XYZ file of N, CA, C and O in Angstrom:
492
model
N -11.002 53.721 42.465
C -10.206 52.514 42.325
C -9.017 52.794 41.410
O -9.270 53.460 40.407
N -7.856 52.421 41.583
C -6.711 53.018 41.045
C -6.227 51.748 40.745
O -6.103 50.970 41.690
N -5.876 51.312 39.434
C -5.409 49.930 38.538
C -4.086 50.319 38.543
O -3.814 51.433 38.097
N -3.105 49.513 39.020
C -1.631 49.569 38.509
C -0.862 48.146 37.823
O -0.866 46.988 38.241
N -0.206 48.753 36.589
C 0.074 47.270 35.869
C 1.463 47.728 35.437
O 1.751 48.719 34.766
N 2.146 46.937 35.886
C 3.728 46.629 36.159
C 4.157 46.202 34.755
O 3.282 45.571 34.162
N 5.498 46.428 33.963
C 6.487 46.075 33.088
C 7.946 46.327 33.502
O 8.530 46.746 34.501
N 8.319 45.805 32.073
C 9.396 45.592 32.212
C 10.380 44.750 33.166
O 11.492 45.154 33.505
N 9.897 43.701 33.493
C 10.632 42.337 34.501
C 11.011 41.640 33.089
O 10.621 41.924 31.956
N 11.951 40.575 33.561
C 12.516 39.836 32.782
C 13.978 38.878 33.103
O 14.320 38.606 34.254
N 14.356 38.661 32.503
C 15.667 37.603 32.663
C 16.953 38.853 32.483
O 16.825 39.551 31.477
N 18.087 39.143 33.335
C 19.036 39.717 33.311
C 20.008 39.083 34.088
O 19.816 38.409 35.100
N 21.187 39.381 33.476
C 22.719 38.090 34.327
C 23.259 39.776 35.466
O 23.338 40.995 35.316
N 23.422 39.052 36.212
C 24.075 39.315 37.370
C 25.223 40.698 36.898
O 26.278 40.602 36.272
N 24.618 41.833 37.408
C 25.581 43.148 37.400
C 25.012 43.776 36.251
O 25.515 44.802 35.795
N 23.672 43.068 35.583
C 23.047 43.947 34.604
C 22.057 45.137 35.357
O 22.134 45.544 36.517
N 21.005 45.585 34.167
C 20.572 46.614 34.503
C 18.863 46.350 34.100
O 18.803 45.947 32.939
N 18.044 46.419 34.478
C 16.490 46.742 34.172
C 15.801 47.790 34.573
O 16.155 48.370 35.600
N 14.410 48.338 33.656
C 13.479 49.729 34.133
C 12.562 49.049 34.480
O 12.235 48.271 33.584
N 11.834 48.944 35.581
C 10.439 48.822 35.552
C 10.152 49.915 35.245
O 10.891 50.897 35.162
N 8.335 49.772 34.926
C 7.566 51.072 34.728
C 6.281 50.291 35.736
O 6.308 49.095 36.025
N 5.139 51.307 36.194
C 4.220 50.862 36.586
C 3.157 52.560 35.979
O 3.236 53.759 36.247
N 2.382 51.813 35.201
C 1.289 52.876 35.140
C -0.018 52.747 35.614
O -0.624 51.676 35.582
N -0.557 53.961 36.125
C -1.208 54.210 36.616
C -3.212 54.356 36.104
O -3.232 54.642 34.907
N -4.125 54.284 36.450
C -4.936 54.545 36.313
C -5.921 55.958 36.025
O -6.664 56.414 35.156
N -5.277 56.370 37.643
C -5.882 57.136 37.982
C -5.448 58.660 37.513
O -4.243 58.895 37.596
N -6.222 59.624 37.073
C -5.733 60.890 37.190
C -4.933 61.716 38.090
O -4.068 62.574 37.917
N -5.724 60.973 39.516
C -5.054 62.003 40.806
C -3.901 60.880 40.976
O -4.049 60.479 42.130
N -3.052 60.327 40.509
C -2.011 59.626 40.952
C -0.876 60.309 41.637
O 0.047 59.694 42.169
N -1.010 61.911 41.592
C 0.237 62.806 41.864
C -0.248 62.697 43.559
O 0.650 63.174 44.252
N -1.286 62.255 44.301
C -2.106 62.256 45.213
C -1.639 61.074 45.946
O -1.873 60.992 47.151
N -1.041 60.214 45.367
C -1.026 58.916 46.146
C 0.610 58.442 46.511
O 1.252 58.129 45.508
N 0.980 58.398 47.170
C 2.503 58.027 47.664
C 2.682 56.394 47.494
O 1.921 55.544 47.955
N 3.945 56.152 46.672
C 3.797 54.875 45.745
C 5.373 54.118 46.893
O 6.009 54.451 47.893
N 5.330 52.851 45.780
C 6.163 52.143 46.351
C 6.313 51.026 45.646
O 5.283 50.621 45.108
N 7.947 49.978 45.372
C 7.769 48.843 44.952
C 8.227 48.200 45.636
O 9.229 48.418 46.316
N 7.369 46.979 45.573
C 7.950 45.845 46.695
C 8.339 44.689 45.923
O 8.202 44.486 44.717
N 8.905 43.884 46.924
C 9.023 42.468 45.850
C 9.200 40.973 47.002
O 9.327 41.171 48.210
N 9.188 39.969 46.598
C 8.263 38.716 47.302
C 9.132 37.931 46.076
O 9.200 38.238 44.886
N 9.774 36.802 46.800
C 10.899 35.630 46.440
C 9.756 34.631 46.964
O 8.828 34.735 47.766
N 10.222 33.687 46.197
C 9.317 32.317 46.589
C 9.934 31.674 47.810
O 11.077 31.349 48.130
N 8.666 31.610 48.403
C 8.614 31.218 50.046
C 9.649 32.341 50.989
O 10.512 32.041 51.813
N 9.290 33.453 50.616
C 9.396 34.747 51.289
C 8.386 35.394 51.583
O 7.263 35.209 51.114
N 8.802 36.468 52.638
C 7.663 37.392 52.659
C 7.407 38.704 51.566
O 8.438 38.643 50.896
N 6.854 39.498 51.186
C 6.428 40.544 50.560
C 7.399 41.540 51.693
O 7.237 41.652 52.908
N 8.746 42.382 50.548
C 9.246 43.049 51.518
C 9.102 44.279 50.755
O 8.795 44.180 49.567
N 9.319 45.665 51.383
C 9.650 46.979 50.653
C 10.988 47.067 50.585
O 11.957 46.920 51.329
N 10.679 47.437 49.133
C 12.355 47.936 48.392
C 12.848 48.779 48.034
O 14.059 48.804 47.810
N 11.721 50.161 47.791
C 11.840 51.873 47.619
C 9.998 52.505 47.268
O 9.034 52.029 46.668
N 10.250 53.720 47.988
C 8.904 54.321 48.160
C 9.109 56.023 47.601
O 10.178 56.625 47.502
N 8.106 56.398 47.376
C 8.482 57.705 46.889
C 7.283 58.757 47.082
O 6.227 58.559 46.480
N 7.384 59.481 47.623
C 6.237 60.443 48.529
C 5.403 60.812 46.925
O 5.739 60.380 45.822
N 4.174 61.796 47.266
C 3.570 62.201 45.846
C 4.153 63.106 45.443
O 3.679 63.454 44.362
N 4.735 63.530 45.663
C 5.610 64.776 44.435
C 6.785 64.741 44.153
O 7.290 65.764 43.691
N 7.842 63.176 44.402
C 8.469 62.721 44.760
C 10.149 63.454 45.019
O 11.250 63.286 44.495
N 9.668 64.216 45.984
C 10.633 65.025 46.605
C 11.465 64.448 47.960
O 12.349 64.976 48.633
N 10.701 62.944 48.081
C 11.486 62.382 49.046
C 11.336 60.795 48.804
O 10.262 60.200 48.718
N 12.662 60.207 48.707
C 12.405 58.943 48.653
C 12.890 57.810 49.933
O 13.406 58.313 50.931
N 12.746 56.567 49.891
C 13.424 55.727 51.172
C 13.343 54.609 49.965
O 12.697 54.413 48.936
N 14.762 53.785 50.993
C 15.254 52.582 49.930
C 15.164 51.693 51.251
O 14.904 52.158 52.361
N 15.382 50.534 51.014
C 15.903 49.462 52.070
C 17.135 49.275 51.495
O 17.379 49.202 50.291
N 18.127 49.179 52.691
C 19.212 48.832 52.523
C 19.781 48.090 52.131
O 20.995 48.157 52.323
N 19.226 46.966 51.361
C 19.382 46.549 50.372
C 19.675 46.694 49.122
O 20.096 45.726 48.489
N 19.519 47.837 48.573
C 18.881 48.029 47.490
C 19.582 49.481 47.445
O 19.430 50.057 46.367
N 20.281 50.136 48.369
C 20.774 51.384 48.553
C 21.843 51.585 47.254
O 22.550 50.714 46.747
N 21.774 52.501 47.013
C 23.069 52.711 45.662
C 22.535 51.897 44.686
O 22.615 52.512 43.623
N 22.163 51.100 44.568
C 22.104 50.266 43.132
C 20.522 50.545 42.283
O 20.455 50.501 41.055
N 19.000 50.901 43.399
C 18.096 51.211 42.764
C 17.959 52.623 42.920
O 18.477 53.237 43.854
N 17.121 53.264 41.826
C 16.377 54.623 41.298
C 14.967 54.448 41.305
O 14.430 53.704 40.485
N 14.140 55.251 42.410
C 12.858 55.411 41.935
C 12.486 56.736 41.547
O 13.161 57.731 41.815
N 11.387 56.744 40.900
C 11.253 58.075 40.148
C 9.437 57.467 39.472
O 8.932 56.382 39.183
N 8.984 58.959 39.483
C 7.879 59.247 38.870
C 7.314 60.154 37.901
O 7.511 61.357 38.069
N 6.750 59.821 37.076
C 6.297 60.993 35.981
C 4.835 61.051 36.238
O 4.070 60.144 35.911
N 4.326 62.580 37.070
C 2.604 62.187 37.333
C 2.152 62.948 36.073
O 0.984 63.313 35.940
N 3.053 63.167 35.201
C 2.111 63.743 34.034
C 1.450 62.671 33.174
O 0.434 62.626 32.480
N 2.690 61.597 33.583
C 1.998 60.373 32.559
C 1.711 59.510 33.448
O 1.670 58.302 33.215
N 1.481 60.038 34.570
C 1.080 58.564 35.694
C 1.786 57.236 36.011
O 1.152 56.253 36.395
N 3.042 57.237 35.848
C 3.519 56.329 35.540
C 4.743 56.330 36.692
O 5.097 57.486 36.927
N 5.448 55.362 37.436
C 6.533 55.349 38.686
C 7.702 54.293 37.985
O 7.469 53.139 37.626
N 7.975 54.441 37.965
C 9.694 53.786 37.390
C 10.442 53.504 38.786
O 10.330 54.151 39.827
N 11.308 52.262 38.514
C 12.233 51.698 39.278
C 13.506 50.980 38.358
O 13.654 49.844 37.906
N 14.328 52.202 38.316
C 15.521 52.027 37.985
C 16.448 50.930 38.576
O 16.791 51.359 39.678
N 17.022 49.698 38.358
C 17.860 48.891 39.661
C 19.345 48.332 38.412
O 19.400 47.304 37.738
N 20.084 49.164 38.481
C 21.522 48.886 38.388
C 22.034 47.697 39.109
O 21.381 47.217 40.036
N 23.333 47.124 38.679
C 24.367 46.169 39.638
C 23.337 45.133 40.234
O 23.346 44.865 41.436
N 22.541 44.619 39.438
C 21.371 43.447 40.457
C 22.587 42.047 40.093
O 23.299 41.601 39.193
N 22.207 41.825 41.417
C 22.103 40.793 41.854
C 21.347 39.355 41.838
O 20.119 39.400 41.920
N 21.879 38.272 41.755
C 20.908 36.989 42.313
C 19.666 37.057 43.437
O 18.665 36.355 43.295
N 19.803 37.811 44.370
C 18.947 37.911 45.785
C 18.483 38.859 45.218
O 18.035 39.575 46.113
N 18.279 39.390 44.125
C 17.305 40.121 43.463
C 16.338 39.752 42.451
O 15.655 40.478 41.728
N 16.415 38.237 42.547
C 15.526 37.929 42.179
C 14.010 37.611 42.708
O 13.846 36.606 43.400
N 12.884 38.466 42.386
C 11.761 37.950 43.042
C 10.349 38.294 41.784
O 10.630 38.455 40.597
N 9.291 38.344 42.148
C 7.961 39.315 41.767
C 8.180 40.652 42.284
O 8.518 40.881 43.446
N 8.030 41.313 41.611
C 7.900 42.851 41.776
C 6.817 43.348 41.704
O 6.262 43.035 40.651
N 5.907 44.350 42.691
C 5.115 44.827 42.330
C 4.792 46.382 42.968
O 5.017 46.661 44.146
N 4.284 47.237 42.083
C 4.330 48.304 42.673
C 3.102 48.923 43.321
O 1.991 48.575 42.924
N 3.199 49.597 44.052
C 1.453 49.674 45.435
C 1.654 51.507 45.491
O 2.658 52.219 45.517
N -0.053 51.855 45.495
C -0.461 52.730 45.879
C -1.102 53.094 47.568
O -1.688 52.325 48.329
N -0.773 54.374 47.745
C -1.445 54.257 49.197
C -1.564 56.017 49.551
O -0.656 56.824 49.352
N -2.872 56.319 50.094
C -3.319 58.089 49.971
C -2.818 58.201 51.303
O -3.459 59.067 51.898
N -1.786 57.591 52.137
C -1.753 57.732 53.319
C -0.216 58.259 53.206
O 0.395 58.132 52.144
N 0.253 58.730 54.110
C 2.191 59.029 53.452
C 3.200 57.580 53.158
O 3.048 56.393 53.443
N 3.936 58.108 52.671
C 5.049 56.520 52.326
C 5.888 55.570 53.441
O 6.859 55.738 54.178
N 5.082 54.630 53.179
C 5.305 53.303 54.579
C 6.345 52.380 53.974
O 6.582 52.340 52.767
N 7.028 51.548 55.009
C 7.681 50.292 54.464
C 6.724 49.292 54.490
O 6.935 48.267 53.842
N 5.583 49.436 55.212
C 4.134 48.653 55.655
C 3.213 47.998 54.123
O 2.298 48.629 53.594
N 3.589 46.988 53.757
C 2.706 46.596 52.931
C 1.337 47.178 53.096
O 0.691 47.854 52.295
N 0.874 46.575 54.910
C -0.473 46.301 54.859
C -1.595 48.367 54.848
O -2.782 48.691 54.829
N -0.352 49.069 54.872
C -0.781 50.745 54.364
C -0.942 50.963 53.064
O -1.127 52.158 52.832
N -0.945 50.293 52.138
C -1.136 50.540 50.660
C -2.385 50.018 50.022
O -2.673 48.824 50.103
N -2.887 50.600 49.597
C -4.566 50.357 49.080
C -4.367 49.398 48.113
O -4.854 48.302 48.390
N -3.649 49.514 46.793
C -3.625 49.595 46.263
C -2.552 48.705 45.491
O -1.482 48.966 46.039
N -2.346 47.822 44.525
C -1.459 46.983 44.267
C -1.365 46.619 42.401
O -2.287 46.814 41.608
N -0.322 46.196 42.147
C -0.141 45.675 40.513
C -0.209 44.211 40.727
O -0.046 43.606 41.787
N -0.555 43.594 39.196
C -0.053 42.308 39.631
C 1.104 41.429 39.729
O 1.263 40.225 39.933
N 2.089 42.735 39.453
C 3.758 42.090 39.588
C 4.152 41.958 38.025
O 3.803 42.289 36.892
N 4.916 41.395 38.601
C 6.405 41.635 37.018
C 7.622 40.456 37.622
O 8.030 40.516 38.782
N 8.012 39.603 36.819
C 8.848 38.718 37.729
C 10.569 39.495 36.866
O 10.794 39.749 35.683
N 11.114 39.592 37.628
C 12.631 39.849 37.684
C 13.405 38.646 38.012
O 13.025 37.994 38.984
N 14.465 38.239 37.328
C 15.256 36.805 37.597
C 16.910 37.219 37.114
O 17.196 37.432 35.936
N 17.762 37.277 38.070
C 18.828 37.528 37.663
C 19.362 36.161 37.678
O 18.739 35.385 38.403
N 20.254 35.743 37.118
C 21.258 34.751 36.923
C 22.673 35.206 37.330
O 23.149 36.272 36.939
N 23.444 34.179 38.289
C 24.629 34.081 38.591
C 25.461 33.978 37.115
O 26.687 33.870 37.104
């Protein structure tokens, strides 16, 4: 069972900058191909960047292209999501998901989940 617990969300104005972090549980986390998603009220749960286990390859949604950084440290178990230039429509819950299967835009492929972090940009 692999626990992931999300930081760093918060209140930022429009064209600022925030880190998430999400750490990890598990030892073998270098094992599991990660991802953060995020879910606006009365939206669906969408993917926003994924990052294979050794994170030698990443995917963004085009959304999110140029302005977020994902990145991982499996020494400390821990996946970071860098997001520069945010936006209002960047505001949602964030949460970051594990999955031993390769890196999906597929929510329903990820084992594994945090309980979020809320992000709120202001116009």
């Amino acid at each position: 069972q692999v626990q992931l617990v999300e930081s760093g969300g918060g209140l930022v104005q429009a064209g600022g900058s925030l880190r998430l972090s999400c750490a990890a549980s598990e030892r073998t986390f270098s094992s599991y191909a990660m991802a953060w998603f995020r879910q606006a009220p009365g939206k669906a749960r969408e993917f926003v960047i994924g990052i294979n286990w050794l994170g030698g390859s990443t995917y963004y949604a085009d959304s999110v292209k140029g302005r977020f950084t994902i990145s991982r440290d499996n020494a400390k178990n821990t996946l970071y999501l860098q997001m520069n230039s945010l936006k209002p429509e960047d505001t949602a819950v964030y949460y970051c998901a594990a999955t031993a299967l390769s890196s999906s835009i597929y929510p329903e492929r990820y084992n594994y989940w945090g309980q979020g972090t809320q992000v709120t940009v202001s116009s």
